[in-house]
XYZ file of C-alpha atoms in Angstrom:
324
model
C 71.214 111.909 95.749
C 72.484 115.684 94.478
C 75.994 116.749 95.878
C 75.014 118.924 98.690
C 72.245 116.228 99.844
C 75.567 113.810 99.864
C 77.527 116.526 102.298
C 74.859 116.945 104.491
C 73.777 113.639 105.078
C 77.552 111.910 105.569
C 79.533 114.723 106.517
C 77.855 118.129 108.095
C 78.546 118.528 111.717
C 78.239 121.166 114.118
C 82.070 122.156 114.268
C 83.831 123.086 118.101
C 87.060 124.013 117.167
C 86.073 126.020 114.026
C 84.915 129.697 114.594
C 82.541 128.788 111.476
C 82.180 125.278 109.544
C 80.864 123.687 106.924
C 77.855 125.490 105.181
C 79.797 128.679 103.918
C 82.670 129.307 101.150
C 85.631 129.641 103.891
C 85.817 127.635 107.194
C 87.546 130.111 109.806
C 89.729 128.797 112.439
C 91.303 130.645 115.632
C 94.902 129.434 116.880
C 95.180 130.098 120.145
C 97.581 133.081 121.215
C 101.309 132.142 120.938
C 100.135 129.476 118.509
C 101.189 128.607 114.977
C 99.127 126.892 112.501
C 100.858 123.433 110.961
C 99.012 122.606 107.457
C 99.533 119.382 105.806
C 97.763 117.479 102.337
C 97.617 114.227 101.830
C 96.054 112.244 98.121
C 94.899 108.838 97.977
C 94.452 107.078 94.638
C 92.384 103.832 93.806
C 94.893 101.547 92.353
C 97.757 103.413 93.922
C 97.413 103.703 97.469
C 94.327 100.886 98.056
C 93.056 98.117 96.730
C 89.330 98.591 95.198
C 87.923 96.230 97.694
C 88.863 97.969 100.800
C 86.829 98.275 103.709
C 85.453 101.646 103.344
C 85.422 102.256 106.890
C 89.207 101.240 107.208
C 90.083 103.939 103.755
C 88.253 106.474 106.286
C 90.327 105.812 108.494
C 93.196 105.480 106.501
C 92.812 108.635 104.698
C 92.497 111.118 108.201
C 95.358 109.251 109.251
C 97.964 109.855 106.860
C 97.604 113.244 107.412
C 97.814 112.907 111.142
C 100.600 111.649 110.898
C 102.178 114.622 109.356
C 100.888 116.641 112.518
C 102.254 114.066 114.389
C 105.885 114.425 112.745
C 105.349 118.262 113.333
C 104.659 118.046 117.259
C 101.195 119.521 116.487
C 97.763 119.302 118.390
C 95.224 118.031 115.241
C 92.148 121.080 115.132
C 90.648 120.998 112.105
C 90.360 119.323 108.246
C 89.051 119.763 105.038
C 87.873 116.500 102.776
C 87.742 116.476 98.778
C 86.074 113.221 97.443
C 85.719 112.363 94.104
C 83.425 109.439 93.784
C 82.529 106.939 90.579
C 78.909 106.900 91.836
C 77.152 107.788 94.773
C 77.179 104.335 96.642
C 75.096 105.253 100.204
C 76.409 102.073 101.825
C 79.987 102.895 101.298
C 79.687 106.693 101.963
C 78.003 105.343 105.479
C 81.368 103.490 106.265
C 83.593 105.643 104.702
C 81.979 108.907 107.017
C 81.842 106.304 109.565
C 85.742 105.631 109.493
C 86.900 109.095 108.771
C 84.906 110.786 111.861
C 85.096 107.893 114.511
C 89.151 108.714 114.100
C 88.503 112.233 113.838
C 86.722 112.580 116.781
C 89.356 110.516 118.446
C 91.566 113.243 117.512
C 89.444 116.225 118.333
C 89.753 117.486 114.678
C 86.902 119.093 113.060
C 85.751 118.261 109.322
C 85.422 121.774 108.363
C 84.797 121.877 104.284
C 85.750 120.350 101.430
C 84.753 119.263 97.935
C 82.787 116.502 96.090
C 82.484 115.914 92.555
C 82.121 112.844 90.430
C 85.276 110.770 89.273
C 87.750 108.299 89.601
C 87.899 107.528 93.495
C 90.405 110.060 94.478
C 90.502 111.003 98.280
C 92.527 114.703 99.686
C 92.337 116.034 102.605
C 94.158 118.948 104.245
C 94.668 118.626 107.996
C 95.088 121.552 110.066
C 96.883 121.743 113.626
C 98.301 124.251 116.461
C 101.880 124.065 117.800
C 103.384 126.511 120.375
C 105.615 129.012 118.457
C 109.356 127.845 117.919
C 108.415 124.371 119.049
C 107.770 122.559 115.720
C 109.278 119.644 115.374
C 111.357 119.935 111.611
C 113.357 117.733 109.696
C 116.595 120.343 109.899
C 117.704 119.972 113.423
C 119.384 116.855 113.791
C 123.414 117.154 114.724
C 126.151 114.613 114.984
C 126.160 112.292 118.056
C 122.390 112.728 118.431
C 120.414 109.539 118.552
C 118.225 108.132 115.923
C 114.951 106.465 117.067
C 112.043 105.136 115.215
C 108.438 104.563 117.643
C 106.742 101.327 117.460
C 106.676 98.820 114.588
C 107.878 98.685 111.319
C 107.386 96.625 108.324
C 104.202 95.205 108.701
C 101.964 97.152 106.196
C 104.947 96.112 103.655
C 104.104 92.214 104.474
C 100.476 92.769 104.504
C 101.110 94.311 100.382
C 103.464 91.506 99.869
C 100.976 88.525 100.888
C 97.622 90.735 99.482
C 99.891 90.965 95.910
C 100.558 86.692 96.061
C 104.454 87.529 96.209
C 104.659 85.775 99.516
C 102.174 83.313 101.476
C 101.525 84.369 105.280
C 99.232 82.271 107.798
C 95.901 83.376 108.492
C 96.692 85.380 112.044
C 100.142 87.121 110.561
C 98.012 88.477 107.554
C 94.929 89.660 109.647
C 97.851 91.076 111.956
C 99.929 93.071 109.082
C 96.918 93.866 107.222
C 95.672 96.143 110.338
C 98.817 97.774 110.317
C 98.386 98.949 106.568
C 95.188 99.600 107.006
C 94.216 101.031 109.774
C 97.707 103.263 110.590
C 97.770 104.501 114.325
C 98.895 108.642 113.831
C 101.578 109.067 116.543
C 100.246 112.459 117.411
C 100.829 112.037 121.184
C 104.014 111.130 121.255
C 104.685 113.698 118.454
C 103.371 116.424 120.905
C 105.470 115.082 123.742
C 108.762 115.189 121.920
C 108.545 118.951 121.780
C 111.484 120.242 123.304
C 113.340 116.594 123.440
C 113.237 115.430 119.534
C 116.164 117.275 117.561
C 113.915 116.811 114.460
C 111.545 114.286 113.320
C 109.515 113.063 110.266
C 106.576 110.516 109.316
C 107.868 107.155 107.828
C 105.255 107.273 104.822
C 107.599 105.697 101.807
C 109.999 103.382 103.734
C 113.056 104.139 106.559
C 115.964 104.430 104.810
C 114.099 106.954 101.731
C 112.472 108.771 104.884
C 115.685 109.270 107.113
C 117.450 110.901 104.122
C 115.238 114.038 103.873
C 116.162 114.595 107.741
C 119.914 114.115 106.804
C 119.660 116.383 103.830
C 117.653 119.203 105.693
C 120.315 118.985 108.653
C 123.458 118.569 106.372
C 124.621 115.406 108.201
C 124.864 111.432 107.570
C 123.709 108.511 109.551
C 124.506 104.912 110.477
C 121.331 102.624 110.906
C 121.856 99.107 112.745
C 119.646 96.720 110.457
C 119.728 94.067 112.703
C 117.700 95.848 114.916
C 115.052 97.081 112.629
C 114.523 93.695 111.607
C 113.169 92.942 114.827
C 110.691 95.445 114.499
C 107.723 93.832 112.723
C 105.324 92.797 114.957
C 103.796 90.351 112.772
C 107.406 88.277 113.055
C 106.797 85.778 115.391
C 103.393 84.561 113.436
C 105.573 84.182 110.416
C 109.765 83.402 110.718
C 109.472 79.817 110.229
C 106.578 80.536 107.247
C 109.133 82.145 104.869
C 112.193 80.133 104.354
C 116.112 81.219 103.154
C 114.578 84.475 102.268
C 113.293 85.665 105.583
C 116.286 88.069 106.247
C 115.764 89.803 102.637
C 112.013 90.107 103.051
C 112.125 91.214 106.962
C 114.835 94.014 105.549
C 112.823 94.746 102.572
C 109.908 95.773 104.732
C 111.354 97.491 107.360
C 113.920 99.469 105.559
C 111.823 100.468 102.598
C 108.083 99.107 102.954
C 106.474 102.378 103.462
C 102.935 103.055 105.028
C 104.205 102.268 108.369
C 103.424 106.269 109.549
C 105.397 105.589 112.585
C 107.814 108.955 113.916
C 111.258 108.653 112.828
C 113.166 111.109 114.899
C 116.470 112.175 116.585
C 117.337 113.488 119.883
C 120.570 114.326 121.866
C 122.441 111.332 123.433
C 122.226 113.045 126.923
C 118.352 113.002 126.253
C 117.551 109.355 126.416
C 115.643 109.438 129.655
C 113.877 112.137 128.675
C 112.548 110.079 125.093
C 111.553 107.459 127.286
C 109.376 109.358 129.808
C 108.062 110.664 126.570
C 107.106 107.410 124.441
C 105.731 106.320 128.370
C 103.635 109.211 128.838
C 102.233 108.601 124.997
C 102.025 104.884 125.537
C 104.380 104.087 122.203
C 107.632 102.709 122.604
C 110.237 103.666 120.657
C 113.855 101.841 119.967
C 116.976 103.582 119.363
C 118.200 102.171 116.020
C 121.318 104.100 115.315
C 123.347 107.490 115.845
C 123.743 110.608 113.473
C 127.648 111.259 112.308
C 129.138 114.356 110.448
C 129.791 112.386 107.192
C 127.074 112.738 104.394
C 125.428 109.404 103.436
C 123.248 106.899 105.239
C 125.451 104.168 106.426
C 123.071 100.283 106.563
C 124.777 97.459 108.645
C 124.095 93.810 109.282
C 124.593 92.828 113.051
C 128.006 92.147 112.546
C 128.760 95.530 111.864
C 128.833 95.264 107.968
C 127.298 97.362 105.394
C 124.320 95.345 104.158
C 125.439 94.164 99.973
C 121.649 95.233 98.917
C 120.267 98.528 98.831
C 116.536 98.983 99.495
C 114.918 102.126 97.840
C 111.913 103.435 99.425
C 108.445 104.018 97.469
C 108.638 107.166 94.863
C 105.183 107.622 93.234
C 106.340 108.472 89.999
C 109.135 105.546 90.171
């Protein structure tokens, strides 16, 4: 099977949003008036970011969703995305469930598959996501001020347990693993909630690399510091009751290990004004995700981790870097 035989067999489809698709050198898309376009890449390596053996259909996934995500983080409405796939071989059976994974979650989404690339190589997945957001309302990473609240949707930690047990370093039970492994696997894009923040969130970001790594771009970009209550985080992995009584004296390391630095959570990290906390909630009900309010932003640079009893936690946990 020839290149353009691959494309138009696993991934040519008539395109709604798109003024014009797949099938010519430029895909053209039209914002709607008062909109502005929010553009986002995303690269996922064999042996970096997944295991050989994944389920194709879960990478698919996987691979839209990461860059979701990043609308998600923006406040953006998901219209359109481009896919360049570098393949070892042309393998029809994986192609089938890798298509099939991408554009189930794509059409989810209501985002188009509008062009790309294919070429042969090692397995290398990028795709650029493209989405709409009303002028002015982005969500950014620059807004947060002291006082505001610092919130986190969901769950966090389990993709870090899932690459924990998958790597031997820990042993899980059967139902925890299949439970954490869905989470790093199969990432749920908080791109509802992300839209109904708009107006609430004082800024917001993706937790791709791990909390504490994440939450430091927002307090960079807005020139202020943080204090994060890691007692509460803890509770966050929703794996946790399958588990506690699997893992021994080091349960408290590992459950802050993944939920302060396990990365590949893609859950909204985000603050918002203290006199705004009814309005967050109406938010994460009208998206269906719940969110928990895990600490406050302060005027003094530096991210500030404490234990439950109001202590700063002795270990640090650094977040992924991919050239660490």
């Amino acid at each position: 099977m020839g290149e353009f035989d691959l494309i138009a067999r696993y991934f040519t489809r008539p395109a709604r949003e798109a003024v014009l698709g797949v099938g010519d050198d430029c895909a053209l898309l039209a914002p709607r008036p008062g909109m502005q376009l929010a553009i986002s890449s995303d690269m996922l390596v064999q042996g970096r970011h997944f295991f050989a053996d994944v389920d194709p259909a879960a990478l698919g996934h996987k691979a839209l969703a990461v860059n979701l995500s990043d609308l998600a983080a923006c406040g953006a409405r998901p219209l359109a995305f481009t896919l360049a796939l570098a393949l070892p071989q042309v393998d029809e059976p994986w192609l089938a469930g890798f298509s099939a994974g991408l554009l189930a979650l794509a059409d989810a989404h209501g985002c188009e598959l509008v062009g790309g690339d294919t070429t042969q190589g090692p397995l290398n997945i990028c795709i650029t996501v493209f989405g709409e957001v009303p002028a002015g309302q982005a969500l950014l990473r620059s807004g947060a001020r002291p006082g505001d609240d610092l919130y986190v949707s969901g769950t966090l930690g389990d993709a870090r347990l899932a690459l924990e047990a998958l790597l031997d370093h820990i042993e899980l039970p059967a139902d925890a693993l299949q439970a954490a492994r869905q989470r790093l696997e199969r990432p749920t894009p908080r791109v509802a909630l992300g839209m109904a923040l708009r107006g609430i969130a004082s800024s917001a970001l993706d937790v791709s690399d791990g909390l504490t790594g994440d939450l430091g771009h927002i307090l960079k970009a807005s020139g202020v510091g943080a204090t994060l209550d890691a007692s509460i985080t803890s509770q966050l992995i929703a794996a946790r009751a399958l588990f506690t009584g699997s893992v021994g004296q080091f349960s408290s390391n590992l459950l802050h290990q993944c939920t302060l630095a396990g990365g590949d959570d893609y859950e909204l990290a985000f603050t918002a004004p203290a006199a705004r906390r009814e309005a967050v909630q109406a938010a994460a009900l009208q998206a269906g995700v719940p969110v928990t309010r895990i600490g406050t932003v302060d005027s003094a640079p530096g991210l500030r981790v404490l234990d439950g009893a109001g202590q700063p936690l002795a270990a640090g946990y650094a977040s992924f870097d991919h050239f660490g």
